[in-house]
Coordinates of C-alpha atoms in Angstrom, one line a residue:
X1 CA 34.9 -9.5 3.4
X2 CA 38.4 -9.9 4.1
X3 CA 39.6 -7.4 1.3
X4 CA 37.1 -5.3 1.9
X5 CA 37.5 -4.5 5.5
X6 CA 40.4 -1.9 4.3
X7 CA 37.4 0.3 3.4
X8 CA 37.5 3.4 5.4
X9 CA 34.3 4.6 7.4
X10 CA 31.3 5.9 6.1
X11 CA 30.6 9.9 7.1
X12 CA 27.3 11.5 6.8
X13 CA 26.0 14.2 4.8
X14 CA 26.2 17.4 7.5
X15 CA 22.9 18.8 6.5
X16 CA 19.4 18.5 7.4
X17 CA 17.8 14.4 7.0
X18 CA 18.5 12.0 8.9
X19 CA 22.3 13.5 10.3
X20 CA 23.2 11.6 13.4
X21 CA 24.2 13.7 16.6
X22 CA 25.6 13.4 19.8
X23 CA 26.2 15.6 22.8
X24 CA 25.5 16.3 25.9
X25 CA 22.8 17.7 26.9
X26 CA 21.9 20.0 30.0
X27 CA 22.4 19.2 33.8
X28 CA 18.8 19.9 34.2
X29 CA 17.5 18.2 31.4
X30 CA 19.4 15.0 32.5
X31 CA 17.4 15.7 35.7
X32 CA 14.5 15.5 33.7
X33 CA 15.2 11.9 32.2
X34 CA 16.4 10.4 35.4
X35 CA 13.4 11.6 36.9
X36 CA 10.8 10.2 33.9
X37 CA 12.2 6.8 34.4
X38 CA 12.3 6.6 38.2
X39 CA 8.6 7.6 37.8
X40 CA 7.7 5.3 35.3
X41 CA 7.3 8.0 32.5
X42 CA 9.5 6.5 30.3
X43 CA 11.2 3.0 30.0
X44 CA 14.8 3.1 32.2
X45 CA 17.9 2.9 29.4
X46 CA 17.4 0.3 27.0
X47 CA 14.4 -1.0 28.6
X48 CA 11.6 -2.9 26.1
X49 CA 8.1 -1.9 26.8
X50 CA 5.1 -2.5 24.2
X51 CA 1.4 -2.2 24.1
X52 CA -0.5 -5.5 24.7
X53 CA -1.0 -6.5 21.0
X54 CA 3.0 -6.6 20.3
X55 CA 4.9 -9.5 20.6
X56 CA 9.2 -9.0 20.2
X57 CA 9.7 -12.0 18.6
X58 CA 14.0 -11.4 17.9
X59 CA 16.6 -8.8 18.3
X60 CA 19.9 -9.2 16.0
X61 CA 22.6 -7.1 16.8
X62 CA 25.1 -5.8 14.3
X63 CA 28.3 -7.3 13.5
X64 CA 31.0 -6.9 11.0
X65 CA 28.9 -3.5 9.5
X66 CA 29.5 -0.9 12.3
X67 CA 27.8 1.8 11.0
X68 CA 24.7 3.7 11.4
X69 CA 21.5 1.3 10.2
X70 CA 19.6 2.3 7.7
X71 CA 16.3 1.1 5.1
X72 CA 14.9 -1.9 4.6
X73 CA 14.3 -4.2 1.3
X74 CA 12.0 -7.3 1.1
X75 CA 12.0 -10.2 -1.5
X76 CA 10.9 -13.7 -1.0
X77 CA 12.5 -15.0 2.0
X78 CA 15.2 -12.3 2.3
X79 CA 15.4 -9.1 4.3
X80 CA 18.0 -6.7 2.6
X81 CA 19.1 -4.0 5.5
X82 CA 21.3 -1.0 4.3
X83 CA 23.9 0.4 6.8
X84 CA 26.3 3.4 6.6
X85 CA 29.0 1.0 5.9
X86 CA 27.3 -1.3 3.4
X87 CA 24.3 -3.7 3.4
X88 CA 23.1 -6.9 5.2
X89 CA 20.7 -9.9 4.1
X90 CA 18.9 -11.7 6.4
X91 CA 16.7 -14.9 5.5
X92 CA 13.7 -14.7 7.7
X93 CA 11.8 -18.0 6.4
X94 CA 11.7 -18.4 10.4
X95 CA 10.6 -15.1 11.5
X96 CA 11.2 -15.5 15.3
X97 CA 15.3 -16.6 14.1
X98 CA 16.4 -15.2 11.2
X99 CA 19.6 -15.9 10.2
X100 CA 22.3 -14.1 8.4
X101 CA 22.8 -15.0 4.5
X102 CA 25.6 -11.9 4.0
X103 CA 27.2 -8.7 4.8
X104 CA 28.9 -6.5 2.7
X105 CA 31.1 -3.7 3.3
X106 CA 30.7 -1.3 1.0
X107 CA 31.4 2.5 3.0
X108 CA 29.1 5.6 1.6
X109 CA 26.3 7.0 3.6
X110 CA 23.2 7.0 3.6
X111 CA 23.3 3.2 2.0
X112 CA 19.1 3.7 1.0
X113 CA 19.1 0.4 -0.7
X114 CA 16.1 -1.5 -3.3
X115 CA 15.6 -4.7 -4.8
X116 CA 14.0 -5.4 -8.3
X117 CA 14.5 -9.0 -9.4
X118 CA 18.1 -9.6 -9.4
X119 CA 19.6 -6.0 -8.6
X120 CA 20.4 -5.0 -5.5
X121 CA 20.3 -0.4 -5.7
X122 CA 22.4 1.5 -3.2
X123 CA 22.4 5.4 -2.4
X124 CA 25.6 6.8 -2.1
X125 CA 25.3 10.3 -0.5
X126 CA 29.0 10.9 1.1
X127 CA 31.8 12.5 -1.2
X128 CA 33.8 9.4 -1.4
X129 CA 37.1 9.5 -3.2
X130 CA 36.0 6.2 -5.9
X131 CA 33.1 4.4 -6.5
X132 CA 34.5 1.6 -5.2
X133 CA 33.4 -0.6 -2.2
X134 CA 37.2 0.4 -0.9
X135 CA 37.0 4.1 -1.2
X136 CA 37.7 6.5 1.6
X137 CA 36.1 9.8 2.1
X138 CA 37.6 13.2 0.1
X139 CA 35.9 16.6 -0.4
X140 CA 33.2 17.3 -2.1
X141 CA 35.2 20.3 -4.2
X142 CA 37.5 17.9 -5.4
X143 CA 36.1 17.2 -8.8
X144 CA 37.4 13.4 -9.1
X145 CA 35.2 12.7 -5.8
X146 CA 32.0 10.4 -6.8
X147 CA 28.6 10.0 -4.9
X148 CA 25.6 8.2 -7.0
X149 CA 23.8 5.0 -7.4
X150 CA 26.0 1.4 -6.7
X151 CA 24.1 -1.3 -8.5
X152 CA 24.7 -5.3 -7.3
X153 CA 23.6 -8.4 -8.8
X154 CA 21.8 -10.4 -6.2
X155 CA 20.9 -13.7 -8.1
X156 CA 22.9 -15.2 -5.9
X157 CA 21.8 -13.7 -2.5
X158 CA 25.2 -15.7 -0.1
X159 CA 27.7 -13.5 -3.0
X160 CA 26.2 -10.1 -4.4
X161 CA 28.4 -8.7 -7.0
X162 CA 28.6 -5.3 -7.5
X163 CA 27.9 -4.7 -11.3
X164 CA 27.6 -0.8 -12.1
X165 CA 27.8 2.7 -10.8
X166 CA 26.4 6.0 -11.8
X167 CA 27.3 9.2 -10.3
X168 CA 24.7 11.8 -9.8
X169 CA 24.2 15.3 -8.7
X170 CA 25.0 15.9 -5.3
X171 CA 24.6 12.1 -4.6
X172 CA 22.2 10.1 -3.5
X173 CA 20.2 10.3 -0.4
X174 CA 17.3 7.9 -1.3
X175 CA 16.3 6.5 -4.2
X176 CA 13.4 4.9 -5.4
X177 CA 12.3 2.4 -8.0
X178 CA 9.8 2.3 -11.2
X179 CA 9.8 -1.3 -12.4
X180 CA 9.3 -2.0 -15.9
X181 CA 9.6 -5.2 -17.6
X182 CA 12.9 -5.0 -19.2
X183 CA 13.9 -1.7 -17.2
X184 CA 14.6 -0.4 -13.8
X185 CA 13.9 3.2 -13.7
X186 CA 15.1 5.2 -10.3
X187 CA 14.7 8.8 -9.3
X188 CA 17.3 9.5 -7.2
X189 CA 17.0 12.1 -4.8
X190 CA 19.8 14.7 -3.3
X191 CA 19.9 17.9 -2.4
X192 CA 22.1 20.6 -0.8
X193 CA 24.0 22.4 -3.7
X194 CA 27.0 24.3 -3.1
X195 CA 28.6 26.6 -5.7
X196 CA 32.0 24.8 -4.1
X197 CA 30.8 21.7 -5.1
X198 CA 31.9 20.8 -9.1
X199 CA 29.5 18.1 -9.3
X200 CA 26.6 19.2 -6.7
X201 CA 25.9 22.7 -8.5
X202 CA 23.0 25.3 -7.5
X203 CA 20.2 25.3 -8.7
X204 CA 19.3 21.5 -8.1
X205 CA 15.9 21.5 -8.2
X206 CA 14.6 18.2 -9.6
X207 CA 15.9 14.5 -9.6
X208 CA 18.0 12.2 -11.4
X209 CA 16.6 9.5 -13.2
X210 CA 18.6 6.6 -14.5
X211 CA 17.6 3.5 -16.4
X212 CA 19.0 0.4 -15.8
X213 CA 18.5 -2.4 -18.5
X214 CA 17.5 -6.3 -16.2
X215 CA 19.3 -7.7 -18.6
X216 CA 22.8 -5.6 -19.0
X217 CA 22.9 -3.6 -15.4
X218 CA 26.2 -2.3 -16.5
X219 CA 24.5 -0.5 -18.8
X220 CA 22.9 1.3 -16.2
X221 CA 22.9 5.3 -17.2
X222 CA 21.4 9.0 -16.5
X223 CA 19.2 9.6 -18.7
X224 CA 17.6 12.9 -17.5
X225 CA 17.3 15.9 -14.4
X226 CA 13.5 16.5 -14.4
X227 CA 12.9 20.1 -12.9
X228 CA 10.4 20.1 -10.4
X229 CA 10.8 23.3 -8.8
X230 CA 11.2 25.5 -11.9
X231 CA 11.5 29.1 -11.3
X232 CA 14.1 32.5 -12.0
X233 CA 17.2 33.0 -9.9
X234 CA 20.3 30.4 -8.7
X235 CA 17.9 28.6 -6.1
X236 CA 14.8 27.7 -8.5
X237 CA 11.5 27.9 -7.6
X238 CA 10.9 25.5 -4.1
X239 CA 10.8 26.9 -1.3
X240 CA 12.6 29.9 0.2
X241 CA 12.8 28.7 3.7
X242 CA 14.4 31.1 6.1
X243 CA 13.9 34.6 7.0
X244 CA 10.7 34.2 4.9
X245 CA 10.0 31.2 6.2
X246 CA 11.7 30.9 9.5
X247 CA 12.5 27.4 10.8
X248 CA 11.8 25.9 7.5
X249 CA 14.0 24.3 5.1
X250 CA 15.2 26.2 1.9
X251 CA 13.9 23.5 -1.2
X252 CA 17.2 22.6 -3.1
X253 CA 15.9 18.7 -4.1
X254 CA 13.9 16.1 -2.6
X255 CA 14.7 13.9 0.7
X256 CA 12.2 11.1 -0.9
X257 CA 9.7 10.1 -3.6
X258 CA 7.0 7.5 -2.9
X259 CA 5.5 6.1 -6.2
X260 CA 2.7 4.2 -6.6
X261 CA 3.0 2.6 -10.1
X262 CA -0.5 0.7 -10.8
X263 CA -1.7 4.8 -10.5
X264 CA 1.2 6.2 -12.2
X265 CA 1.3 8.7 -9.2
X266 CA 4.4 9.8 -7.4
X267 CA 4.3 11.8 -3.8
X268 CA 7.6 13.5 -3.1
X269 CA 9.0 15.0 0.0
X270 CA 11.0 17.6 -1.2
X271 CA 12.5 19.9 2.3
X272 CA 10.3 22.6 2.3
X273 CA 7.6 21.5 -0.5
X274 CA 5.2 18.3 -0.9
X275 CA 4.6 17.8 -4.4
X276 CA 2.3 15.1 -6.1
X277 CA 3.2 13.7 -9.7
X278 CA 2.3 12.4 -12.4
X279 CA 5.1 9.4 -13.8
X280 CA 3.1 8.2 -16.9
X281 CA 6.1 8.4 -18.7
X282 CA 8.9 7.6 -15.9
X283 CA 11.0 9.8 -17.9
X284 CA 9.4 12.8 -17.6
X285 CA 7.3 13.1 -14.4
X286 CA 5.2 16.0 -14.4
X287 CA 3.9 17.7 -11.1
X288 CA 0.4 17.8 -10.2
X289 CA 0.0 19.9 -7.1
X290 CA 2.5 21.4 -4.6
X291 CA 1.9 22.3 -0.7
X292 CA 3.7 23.7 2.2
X293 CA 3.2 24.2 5.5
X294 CA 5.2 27.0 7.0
X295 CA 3.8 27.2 10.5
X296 CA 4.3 23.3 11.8
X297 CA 6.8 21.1 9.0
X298 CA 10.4 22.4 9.1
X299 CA 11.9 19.2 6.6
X300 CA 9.4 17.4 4.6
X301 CA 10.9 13.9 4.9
X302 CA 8.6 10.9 3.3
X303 CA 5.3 10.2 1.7
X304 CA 3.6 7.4 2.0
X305 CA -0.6 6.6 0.3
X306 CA -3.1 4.8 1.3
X307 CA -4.1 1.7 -0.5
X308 CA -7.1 4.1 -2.5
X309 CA -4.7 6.8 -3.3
X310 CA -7.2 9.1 -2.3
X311 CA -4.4 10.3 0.7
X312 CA -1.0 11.2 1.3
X313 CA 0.8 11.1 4.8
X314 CA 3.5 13.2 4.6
X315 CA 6.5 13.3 7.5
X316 CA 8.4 16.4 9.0
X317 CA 12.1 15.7 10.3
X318 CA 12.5 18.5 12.7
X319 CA 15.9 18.5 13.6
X320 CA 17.3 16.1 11.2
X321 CA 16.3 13.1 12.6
X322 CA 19.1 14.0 15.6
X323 CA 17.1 16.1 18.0
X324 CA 14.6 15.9 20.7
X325 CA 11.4 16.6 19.6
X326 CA 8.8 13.8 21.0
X327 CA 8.2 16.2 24.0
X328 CA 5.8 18.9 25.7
X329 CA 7.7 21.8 24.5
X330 CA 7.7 20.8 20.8
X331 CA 4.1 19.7 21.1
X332 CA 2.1 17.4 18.7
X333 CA 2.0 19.3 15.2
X334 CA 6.0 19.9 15.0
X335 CA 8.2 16.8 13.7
X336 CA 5.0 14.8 13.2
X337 CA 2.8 13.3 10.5
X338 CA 1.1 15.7 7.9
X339 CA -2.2 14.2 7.0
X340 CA -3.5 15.0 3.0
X341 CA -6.8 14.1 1.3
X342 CA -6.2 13.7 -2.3
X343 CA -9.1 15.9 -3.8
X344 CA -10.6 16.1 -7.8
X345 CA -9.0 13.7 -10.5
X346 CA -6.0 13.6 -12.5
X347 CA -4.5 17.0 -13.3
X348 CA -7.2 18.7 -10.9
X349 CA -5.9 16.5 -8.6
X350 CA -5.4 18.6 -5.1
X351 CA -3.6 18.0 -1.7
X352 CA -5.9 19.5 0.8
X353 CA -4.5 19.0 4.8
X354 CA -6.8 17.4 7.4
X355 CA -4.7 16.4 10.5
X356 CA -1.3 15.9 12.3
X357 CA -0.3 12.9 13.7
X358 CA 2.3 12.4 16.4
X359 CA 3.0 9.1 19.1
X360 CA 1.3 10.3 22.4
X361 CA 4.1 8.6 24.3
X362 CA 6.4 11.7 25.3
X363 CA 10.1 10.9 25.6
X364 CA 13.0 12.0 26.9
X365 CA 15.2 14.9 26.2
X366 CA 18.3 12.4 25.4
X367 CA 15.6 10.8 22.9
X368 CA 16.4 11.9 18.9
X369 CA 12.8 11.1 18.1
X370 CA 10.5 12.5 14.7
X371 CA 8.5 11.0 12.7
X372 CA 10.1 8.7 10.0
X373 CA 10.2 5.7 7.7
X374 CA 6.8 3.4 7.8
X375 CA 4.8 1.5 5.8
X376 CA 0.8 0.7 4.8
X377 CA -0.5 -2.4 6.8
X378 CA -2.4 -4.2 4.1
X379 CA -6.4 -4.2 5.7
X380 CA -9.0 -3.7 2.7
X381 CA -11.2 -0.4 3.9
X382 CA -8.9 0.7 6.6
X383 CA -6.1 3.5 6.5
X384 CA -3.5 1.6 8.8
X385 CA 0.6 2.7 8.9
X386 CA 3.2 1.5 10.7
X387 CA 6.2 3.8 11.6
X388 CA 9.7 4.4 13.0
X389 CA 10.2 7.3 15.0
X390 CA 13.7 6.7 16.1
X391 CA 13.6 6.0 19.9
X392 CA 10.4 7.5 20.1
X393 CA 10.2 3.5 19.0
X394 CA 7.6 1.4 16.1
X395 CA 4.0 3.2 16.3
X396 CA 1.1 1.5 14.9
X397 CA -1.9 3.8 14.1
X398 CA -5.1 4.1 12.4
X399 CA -5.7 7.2 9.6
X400 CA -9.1 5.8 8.4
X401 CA -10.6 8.9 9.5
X402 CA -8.1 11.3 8.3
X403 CA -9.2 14.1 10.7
X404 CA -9.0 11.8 13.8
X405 CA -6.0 9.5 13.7
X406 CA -5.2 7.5 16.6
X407 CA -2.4 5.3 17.7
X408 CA -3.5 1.2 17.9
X409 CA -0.1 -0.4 18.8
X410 CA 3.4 0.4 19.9
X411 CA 7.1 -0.8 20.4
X412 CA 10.1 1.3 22.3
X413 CA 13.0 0.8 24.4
X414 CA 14.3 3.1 26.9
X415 CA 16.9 6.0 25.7
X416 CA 20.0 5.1 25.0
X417 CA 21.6 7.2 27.9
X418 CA 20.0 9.8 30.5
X419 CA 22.9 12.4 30.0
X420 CA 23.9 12.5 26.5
X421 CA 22.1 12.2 23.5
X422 CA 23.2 10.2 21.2
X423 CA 21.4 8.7 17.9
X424 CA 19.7 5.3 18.2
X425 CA 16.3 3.9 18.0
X426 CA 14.3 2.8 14.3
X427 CA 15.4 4.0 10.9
X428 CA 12.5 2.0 9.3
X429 CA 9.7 0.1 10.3
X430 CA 8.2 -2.0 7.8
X431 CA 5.0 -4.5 7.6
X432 CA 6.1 -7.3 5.2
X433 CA 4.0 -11.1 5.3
X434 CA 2.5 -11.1 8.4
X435 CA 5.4 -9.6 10.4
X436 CA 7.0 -6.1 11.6
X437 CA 10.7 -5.9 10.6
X438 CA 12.7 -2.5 11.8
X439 CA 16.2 -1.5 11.2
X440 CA 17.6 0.1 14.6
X441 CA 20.2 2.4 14.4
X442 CA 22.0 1.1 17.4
X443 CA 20.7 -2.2 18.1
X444 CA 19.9 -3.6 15.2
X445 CA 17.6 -6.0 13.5
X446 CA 14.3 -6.3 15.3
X447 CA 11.3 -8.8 14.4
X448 CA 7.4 -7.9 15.7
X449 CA 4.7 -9.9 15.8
X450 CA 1.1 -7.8 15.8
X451 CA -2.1 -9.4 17.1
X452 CA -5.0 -7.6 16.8
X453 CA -8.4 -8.2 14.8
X454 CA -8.0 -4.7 13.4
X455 CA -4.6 -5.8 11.3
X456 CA -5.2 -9.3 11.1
X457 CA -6.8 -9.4 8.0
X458 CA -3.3 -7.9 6.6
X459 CA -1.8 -11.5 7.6
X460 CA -3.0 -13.4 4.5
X461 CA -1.5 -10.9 1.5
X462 CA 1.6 -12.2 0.5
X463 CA 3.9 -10.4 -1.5
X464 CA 7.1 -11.7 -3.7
X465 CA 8.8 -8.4 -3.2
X466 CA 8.6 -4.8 -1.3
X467 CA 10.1 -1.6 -1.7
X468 CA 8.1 0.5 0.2
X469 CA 8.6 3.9 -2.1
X470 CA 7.5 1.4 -4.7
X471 CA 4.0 1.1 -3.0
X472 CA 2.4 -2.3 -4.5
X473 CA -1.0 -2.1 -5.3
X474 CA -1.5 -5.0 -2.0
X475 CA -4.5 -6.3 -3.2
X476 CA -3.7 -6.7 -7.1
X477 CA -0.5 -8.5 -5.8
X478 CA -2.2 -10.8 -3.1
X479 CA -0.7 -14.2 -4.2

């Protein structure tokens, strides 16, 4: 650490997904908060409240990584927790104490980190001026500027050692994994081109895919740009967004692929597009169906299925993940959950929409809240999620019935302020062994404990390892 701490700070991308914001907000709408919590509306500032069947079993704060918290990565007894300024390993044998194992600095937003045996995968989506863990931020129209994949070697988990880079198109936001026996295989997903930008060039409408051999990481390289979105013209074929659809975001890439590899199915999330695909051959995925929805989703964020693959739940960011939007005047189909039955077989395969879901918990108007990062609770015959929605807090809810989901558990504190909002509350909230782990933004590592006969079957699947956008087939893998 002590050589790295020269590294300068990470910076966001400045576009739609997951862009932290802070301002003030109106006299009257501070009103508004003050008076929620005197009433009891809302928890007061960083208050804890939970539903009945939610125990917080620990809270660790950050500590040499000051940036913004990020995903989460599970293997064996290790919790692997990306931040804007690097990543963070947590052994959490002893769920109600974990303890920290490392922290490494390593600057270059958003940090979306993976695990697959012994490498460690981090998403670099900030022009940075090396690909270095000491680089410094520089313009994205300087061509030497890099953004890409960071790979580490994690086999031994108190000294990762960063082993390969490869740069990519416009970056990396996210990136997810398809494991292979002797390869990794991750489509990396960016977005926002600009004709500025040397290395980020329009039209940028697929993914990266790079293959990393287990055995020589360093040889890690691109080994295609898939077009999902083909179509005439120097923005593709996704979506158009605004002024033909106003309100929703233009496609120019994905936010974030799901893939569910015992199916060879992919869901991606792709701005203003959902898309369902077909990764028999990881090399060349090949799209199924496509669906918008240009009345309620403004930034299709993250898919997840349900343990038959017969559904996709697909989530809207609506202001970036920065913005108030867990309130009366947004309402309950706007920056919530997209519920899709997955109709037909194989190339027939459609996506046909049944229901929104949204927390029913309104929050303040100093609250970023949306629907974000969550994962299937493991319950054979039930639909079961749980979610991050920033400070809206951890919901826990029930899509068995996807025309009538309902919420079954939840976890919030209190906003951050009642005058200014500022960005805070869960990134991602994860079911892993029996336990809830989420990343908060601001507060940092929190452990739950869920009691309730509805999820406790979930208790007694044990997995070796968890990506969530590399869904495991949970019952296959119960060992």
């Amino acid at each position: 650490m002590a050589t790295m701490l020269m590294a300068g700070p990470a910076t966001a991308t400045p576009d739609p997904g997951d862009a932290p914001a802070r301002g003030k907000v109106s006299s009257a709408q501070a009103a508004e908060a003050r008076a929620a919590i005197q009433s009891g509306e809302i928890p007061g500032v960083d208050e804890i409240v939970h539903s009945s069947n939610i125990e917080h079993l620990a809270n660790i704060p950050k500590d040499a990584l000051p940036g913004t918290n990020s995903d989460l990565a599970f293997q064996g007894r290790y919790a692997f927790a990306g931040n804007y300024d690097g990543f963070r390993i947590f052994d959490i044998s002893n769920p109600k104490s974990p303890k920290t194992v490392a922290q490494v600095l390593c600057p270059g937003s958003q940090n979306d980190i993976s695990v697959s045996g012994d490498l460690l995968f981090l998403s670099t989506d900030s022009s940075r001026s090396d690909n270095s863990c000491a680089s410094t931020t520089q313009p994205a129209s300087v061509k030497e500027s890099w953004e890409g994949m960071k790979i580490f070697d994690i086999s031994d988990v108190r000294n990762p050692r960063y082993v390969a880079a490869v740069e990519t198109a416009c970056g990396s936001h996210t990136n997810t994994l398809v494991p292979k026996k002797r390869d990794v295989y991750i489509y990396v997903s960016s977005y926002s081109p600009n004709a500025a930008f040397p290395d980020c060039q329009p039209p940028h409408d697929g993914i990266s895919v790079i293959k990393v051999p287990r055995k020589a990481p360093e040889k890690a390289a691109l080994v295609g740009f898939p077009v999902l979105f083909p179509g005439e013209g120097p923005d593709g074929g996704g979506n158009p967004g605004g002024p033909t659809n106003p309100g929703v975001s233009k496609t120019t890439g994905c936010h974030d692929i799901t893939v569910l590899p015992e199916k060879d199915l992919a869901a991606g999330a792709c701005m203003g597009d959902g898309i369902l695909f077909d990764i028999k051959d990881p090399e060349r995925p090949r799209v199924i169906d496509r669906v918008q929805d240009n009345v309620n989703f403004a930034f299709w964020h993250s898919a997840t299925f349900n343990q038959k693959a017969d559904k996709v739940v697909f989530t809207d960011e609506l202001g970036g993940g920065g913005a108030a939007t867990c309130n009366a005047e947004v309402g309950p189909n706007r920056g919530a959950d997209g519920i899709y039955d997955i109709v037909g077989k194989g190339k027939k395969s459609k996506l046909v929409f049944r229901s929104y879901f949204k927390i029913p918990r309104h929050q303040a108007d100093t609250e970023n809240c949306v629907a974000h990062n969550g994962s299937l609770i493991p319950v054979k015959g039930k639909d079961i999620m749980v979610q991050a929605w920033y400070q809206g807090g951890i919901s826990v809810w029930d899509f068995t019935d996807s025309r009538k989901p309902k919420e079954i558990a939840y976890f919030e504190r209190g906003p951050l302020s009642a005058t200014t909002i500022a960005t805070g509350g869960s990134w991602s909230a994860y079911y892993y062994n029996g336990y809830i782990y989420s990343n908060d933004i601001a507060k940092g590592f929190d452990v739950l404990k869920l009691s309730d006969r509805r999820t406790d079957p979930a208790k007694r699947i044990r997995m070796d390892e968890l990506n969530v956008q590399t869904q495991p087939d949970y019952f296959d893998f119960d060992h």
